Amino acid sequence: MPDENTLSRRGLFMKLGILFNGVVAAALAVPFVGFVLSSITRGRSNAYLAWVPLGSVDEFPEGETRLATFRNPNVMPADGKTVDTACWVRRVEGEQFQVFAINCAHLGCPVRWFPQSGLFMCPCHGGVYYRDGSRASGPPERGLFEYPYKVQNGLVNIQAGELFTPGASAALLGKKPPCA
């Protein structure tokens, strides 16, 4: 007759199974909990407020629109080439610029500049914008998104950390260029 303190083979396997399942559940839970809590533990970086240089004022002739690239300041080690972002820079006159996100305000496809017609055009759904970034026709309900800019020490700088989308904060979307 078995003693009350002895463990049967069935009981041993039951306890080992529970232990094994607990270890597997903990191993799966660690990355999930880390992801959920990362916004709290990492905190909000001020990288999205950083000013990024696009180039010398002389690189952008007056009255012309040119493609420029910059390195997004809000990067992760695994981002690779995706941190190199393009934008359209239009020099109105003197040190007055307009810097447009390359993305269409409709669904984010990259717009192209056509100097012959003075229009930005989106190849995806036919969105068209005037040279000042305002909507000309097509499905977009608004003009191109503009980056805040400033001219400092002969360089055109933009505040480029936050991606411009229709759901972006109203403060960024409505922000006018600061006084240089």
CSV table of C-alpha atoms in Angstrom, one decimal:
chain,number,residue,atom,x,y,z
A,1,MET,CA,0.0,0.0,0.0
A,2,PRO,CA,1.6,3.4,-1.1
A,3,ASP,CA,2.4,5.9,1.6
A,4,GLU,CA,0.6,9.3,1.5
A,5,ASN,CA,4.0,11.1,1.1
A,6,THR,CA,5.2,9.0,-1.9
A,7,LEU,CA,4.8,10.4,-5.4
A,8,SER,CA,3.3,8.2,-8.1
A,9,ARG,CA,4.7,8.2,-11.6
A,10,ARG,CA,1.5,9.9,-12.9
A,11,GLY,CA,1.9,12.7,-10.2
A,12,LEU,CA,5.6,13.2,-11.1
A,13,PHE,CA,4.9,13.6,-14.8
A,14,MET,CA,2.0,15.9,-14.0
A,15,LYS,CA,4.3,18.2,-11.9
A,16,LEU,CA,7.1,18.0,-14.5
A,17,GLY,CA,4.5,18.9,-17.2
A,18,ILE,CA,3.3,21.9,-15.2
A,19,LEU,CA,6.9,23.0,-14.6
A,20,PHE,CA,7.8,22.7,-18.3
A,21,ASN,CA,4.7,24.6,-19.4
A,22,GLY,CA,5.4,27.3,-16.9
A,23,VAL,CA,9.0,27.7,-18.1
A,24,VAL,CA,7.8,27.9,-21.8
A,25,ALA,CA,5.0,30.4,-20.9
A,26,ALA,CA,7.5,32.6,-19.0
A,27,ALA,CA,10.0,32.5,-21.9
A,28,LEU,CA,7.2,33.6,-24.3
A,29,ALA,CA,5.9,36.3,-22.0
A,30,VAL,CA,9.2,38.1,-21.4
A,31,PRO,CA,9.5,39.6,-25.0
A,32,PHE,CA,5.7,40.4,-25.0
A,33,VAL,CA,5.9,42.2,-21.6
A,34,GLY,CA,9.1,44.0,-22.7
A,35,PHE,CA,7.3,45.2,-25.9
A,36,VAL,CA,4.2,46.4,-24.0
A,37,LEU,CA,6.3,48.2,-21.3
A,38,SER,CA,8.9,49.6,-23.7
A,39,SER,CA,7.1,52.9,-24.2
A,40,ILE,CA,7.2,53.4,-20.4
A,41,THR,CA,10.7,52.1,-19.7
A,42,ARG,CA,12.4,53.7,-22.7
A,43,GLY,CA,10.5,57.0,-22.4
A,44,ARG,CA,9.7,59.4,-25.2
A,45,SER,CA,12.9,60.5,-27.0
A,46,ASN,CA,13.4,64.1,-27.9
A,47,ALA,CA,15.0,63.0,-31.2
A,48,TYR,CA,11.8,63.9,-33.1
A,49,LEU,CA,12.5,67.6,-32.1
A,50,ALA,CA,16.0,67.5,-33.5
A,51,TRP,CA,17.0,69.9,-36.3
A,52,VAL,CA,18.5,68.0,-39.3
A,53,PRO,CA,20.6,69.8,-42.0
A,54,LEU,CA,19.5,69.4,-45.6
A,55,GLY,CA,22.4,71.3,-47.2
A,56,SER,CA,23.7,74.7,-47.9
A,57,VAL,CA,21.4,77.5,-48.9
A,58,ASP,CA,23.4,77.8,-52.2
A,59,GLU,CA,22.4,74.2,-53.1
A,60,PHE,CA,18.8,75.3,-53.6
A,61,PRO,CA,18.5,77.9,-56.4
A,62,GLU,CA,15.8,80.5,-56.0
A,63,GLY,CA,12.5,79.6,-57.6
A,64,GLU,CA,13.5,75.9,-58.0
A,65,THR,CA,12.4,72.7,-56.3
A,66,ARG,CA,15.0,70.1,-55.6
A,67,LEU,CA,15.0,66.7,-54.0
A,68,ALA,CA,17.1,66.4,-50.8
A,69,THR,CA,17.7,63.6,-48.4
A,70,PHE,CA,18.3,63.5,-44.7
A,71,ARG,CA,18.9,61.0,-41.9
A,72,ASN,CA,15.9,60.6,-39.6
A,73,PRO,CA,17.1,61.4,-36.1
A,74,ASN,CA,14.7,58.9,-34.4
A,75,VAL,CA,16.5,55.7,-35.4
A,76,MET,CA,16.8,52.2,-34.1
A,77,PRO,CA,19.9,50.0,-34.7
A,78,ALA,CA,18.0,47.7,-37.0
A,79,ASP,CA,16.6,50.5,-39.2
A,80,GLY,CA,19.4,50.3,-41.8
A,81,LYS,CA,18.8,52.2,-45.1
A,82,THR,CA,15.2,53.2,-44.1
A,83,VAL,CA,16.5,56.1,-42.0
A,84,ASP,CA,17.6,57.9,-45.2
A,85,THR,CA,14.5,60.0,-46.0
A,86,ALA,CA,13.8,62.2,-49.0
A,87,CYS,CA,12.0,65.5,-49.1
A,88,TRP,CA,11.3,68.3,-51.7
A,89,VAL,CA,12.9,71.7,-51.0
A,90,ARG,CA,11.5,74.7,-52.7
A,91,ARG,CA,13.4,78.0,-52.3
A,92,VAL,CA,10.8,80.7,-52.7
A,93,GLU,CA,13.2,83.7,-52.4
A,94,GLY,CA,16.1,84.7,-50.2
A,95,GLU,CA,16.0,82.6,-47.1
A,96,GLN,CA,12.4,81.7,-47.5
A,97,PHE,CA,11.8,78.0,-48.2
A,98,GLN,CA,9.2,75.3,-48.3
A,99,VAL,CA,10.2,71.8,-47.4
A,100,PHE,CA,7.6,69.1,-48.3
A,101,ALA,CA,7.4,65.5,-47.2
A,102,ILE,CA,7.8,63.3,-50.2
A,103,ASN,CA,4.6,61.4,-49.2
A,104,CYS,CA,1.2,62.1,-50.8
A,105,ALA,CA,-1.4,63.3,-48.3
A,106,HIS,CA,-3.8,60.6,-49.6
A,107,LEU,CA,-2.1,57.3,-48.9
A,108,GLY,CA,1.6,58.1,-48.6
A,109,CYS,CA,2.9,57.2,-52.0
A,110,PRO,CA,6.0,59.2,-53.0
A,111,VAL,CA,5.2,62.3,-55.1
A,112,ARG,CA,7.3,63.4,-58.0
A,113,TRP,CA,8.1,67.0,-59.1
A,114,PHE,CA,7.6,67.9,-62.7
A,115,PRO,CA,9.3,71.3,-63.3
A,116,GLN,CA,7.8,71.6,-66.9
A,117,SER,CA,4.3,71.9,-65.5
A,118,GLY,CA,5.2,73.2,-62.0
A,119,LEU,CA,3.3,70.3,-60.3
A,120,PHE,CA,3.9,67.5,-57.8
A,121,MET,CA,2.1,64.3,-59.0
A,122,CYS,CA,1.4,61.1,-57.2
A,123,PRO,CA,1.6,58.0,-59.4
A,124,CYS,CA,-0.6,55.8,-57.2
A,125,HIS,CA,-4.1,57.5,-57.3
A,126,GLY,CA,-3.5,60.7,-59.4
A,127,GLY,CA,-3.1,63.2,-56.6
A,128,VAL,CA,-1.8,66.6,-58.0
A,129,TYR,CA,-0.3,69.5,-56.0
A,130,TYR,CA,0.8,73.0,-57.0
A,131,ARG,CA,4.3,74.2,-56.6
A,132,ASP,CA,3.5,75.7,-53.2
A,133,GLY,CA,2.2,72.2,-52.0
A,134,SER,CA,-1.5,73.0,-52.0
A,135,ARG,CA,-3.9,70.5,-53.4
A,136,ALA,CA,-4.7,70.9,-57.2
A,137,SER,CA,-6.8,67.8,-57.9
A,138,GLY,CA,-7.3,64.1,-57.1
A,139,PRO,CA,-8.2,62.2,-54.0
A,140,PRO,CA,-6.0,64.0,-51.4
A,141,GLU,CA,-8.1,66.2,-49.2
A,142,ARG,CA,-5.3,68.5,-48.3
A,143,GLY,CA,-1.9,69.8,-49.6
A,144,LEU,CA,1.5,68.2,-49.0
A,145,PHE,CA,2.8,68.0,-45.5
A,146,GLU,CA,5.5,70.6,-44.7
A,147,TYR,CA,8.4,70.2,-42.4
A,148,PRO,CA,9.2,73.2,-40.1
A,149,TYR,CA,12.5,74.7,-41.3
A,150,LYS,CA,15.1,77.3,-40.3
A,151,VAL,CA,18.2,78.7,-41.9
A,152,GLN,CA,21.2,78.7,-39.6
A,153,ASN,CA,24.8,79.4,-40.5
A,154,GLY,CA,24.1,79.1,-44.2
A,155,LEU,CA,22.4,75.7,-43.8
A,156,VAL,CA,18.8,74.8,-44.4
A,157,ASN,CA,17.6,72.7,-41.4
A,158,ILE,CA,14.3,70.9,-40.8
A,159,GLN,CA,12.6,69.3,-37.8
A,160,ALA,CA,12.3,65.8,-39.3
A,161,GLY,CA,11.8,63.2,-36.6
A,162,GLU,CA,8.1,62.7,-36.8
A,163,LEU,CA,6.5,61.1,-39.9
A,164,PHE,CA,3.8,63.3,-41.3
A,165,THR,CA,0.6,61.5,-41.8
A,166,PRO,CA,-3.1,62.6,-41.6
A,167,GLY,CA,-3.2,61.2,-38.0
A,168,ALA,CA,-0.1,63.2,-36.8
A,169,SER,CA,-0.4,65.6,-34.0
A,170,ALA,CA,-2.2,68.8,-34.9
A,171,ALA,CA,0.6,70.9,-33.5
A,172,LEU,CA,3.1,69.5,-36.0
A,173,LEU,CA,0.7,69.6,-39.0
A,174,GLY,CA,-0.3,73.2,-38.5
A,175,LYS,CA,3.2,74.4,-37.5
A,176,LYS,CA,4.5,77.3,-39.6
A,177,PRO,CA,8.2,77.8,-40.2
A,178,PRO,CA,10.0,79.5,-37.3
A,179,CYS,CA,11.6,82.9,-37.7
A,180,ALA,CA,15.2,82.4,-38.7
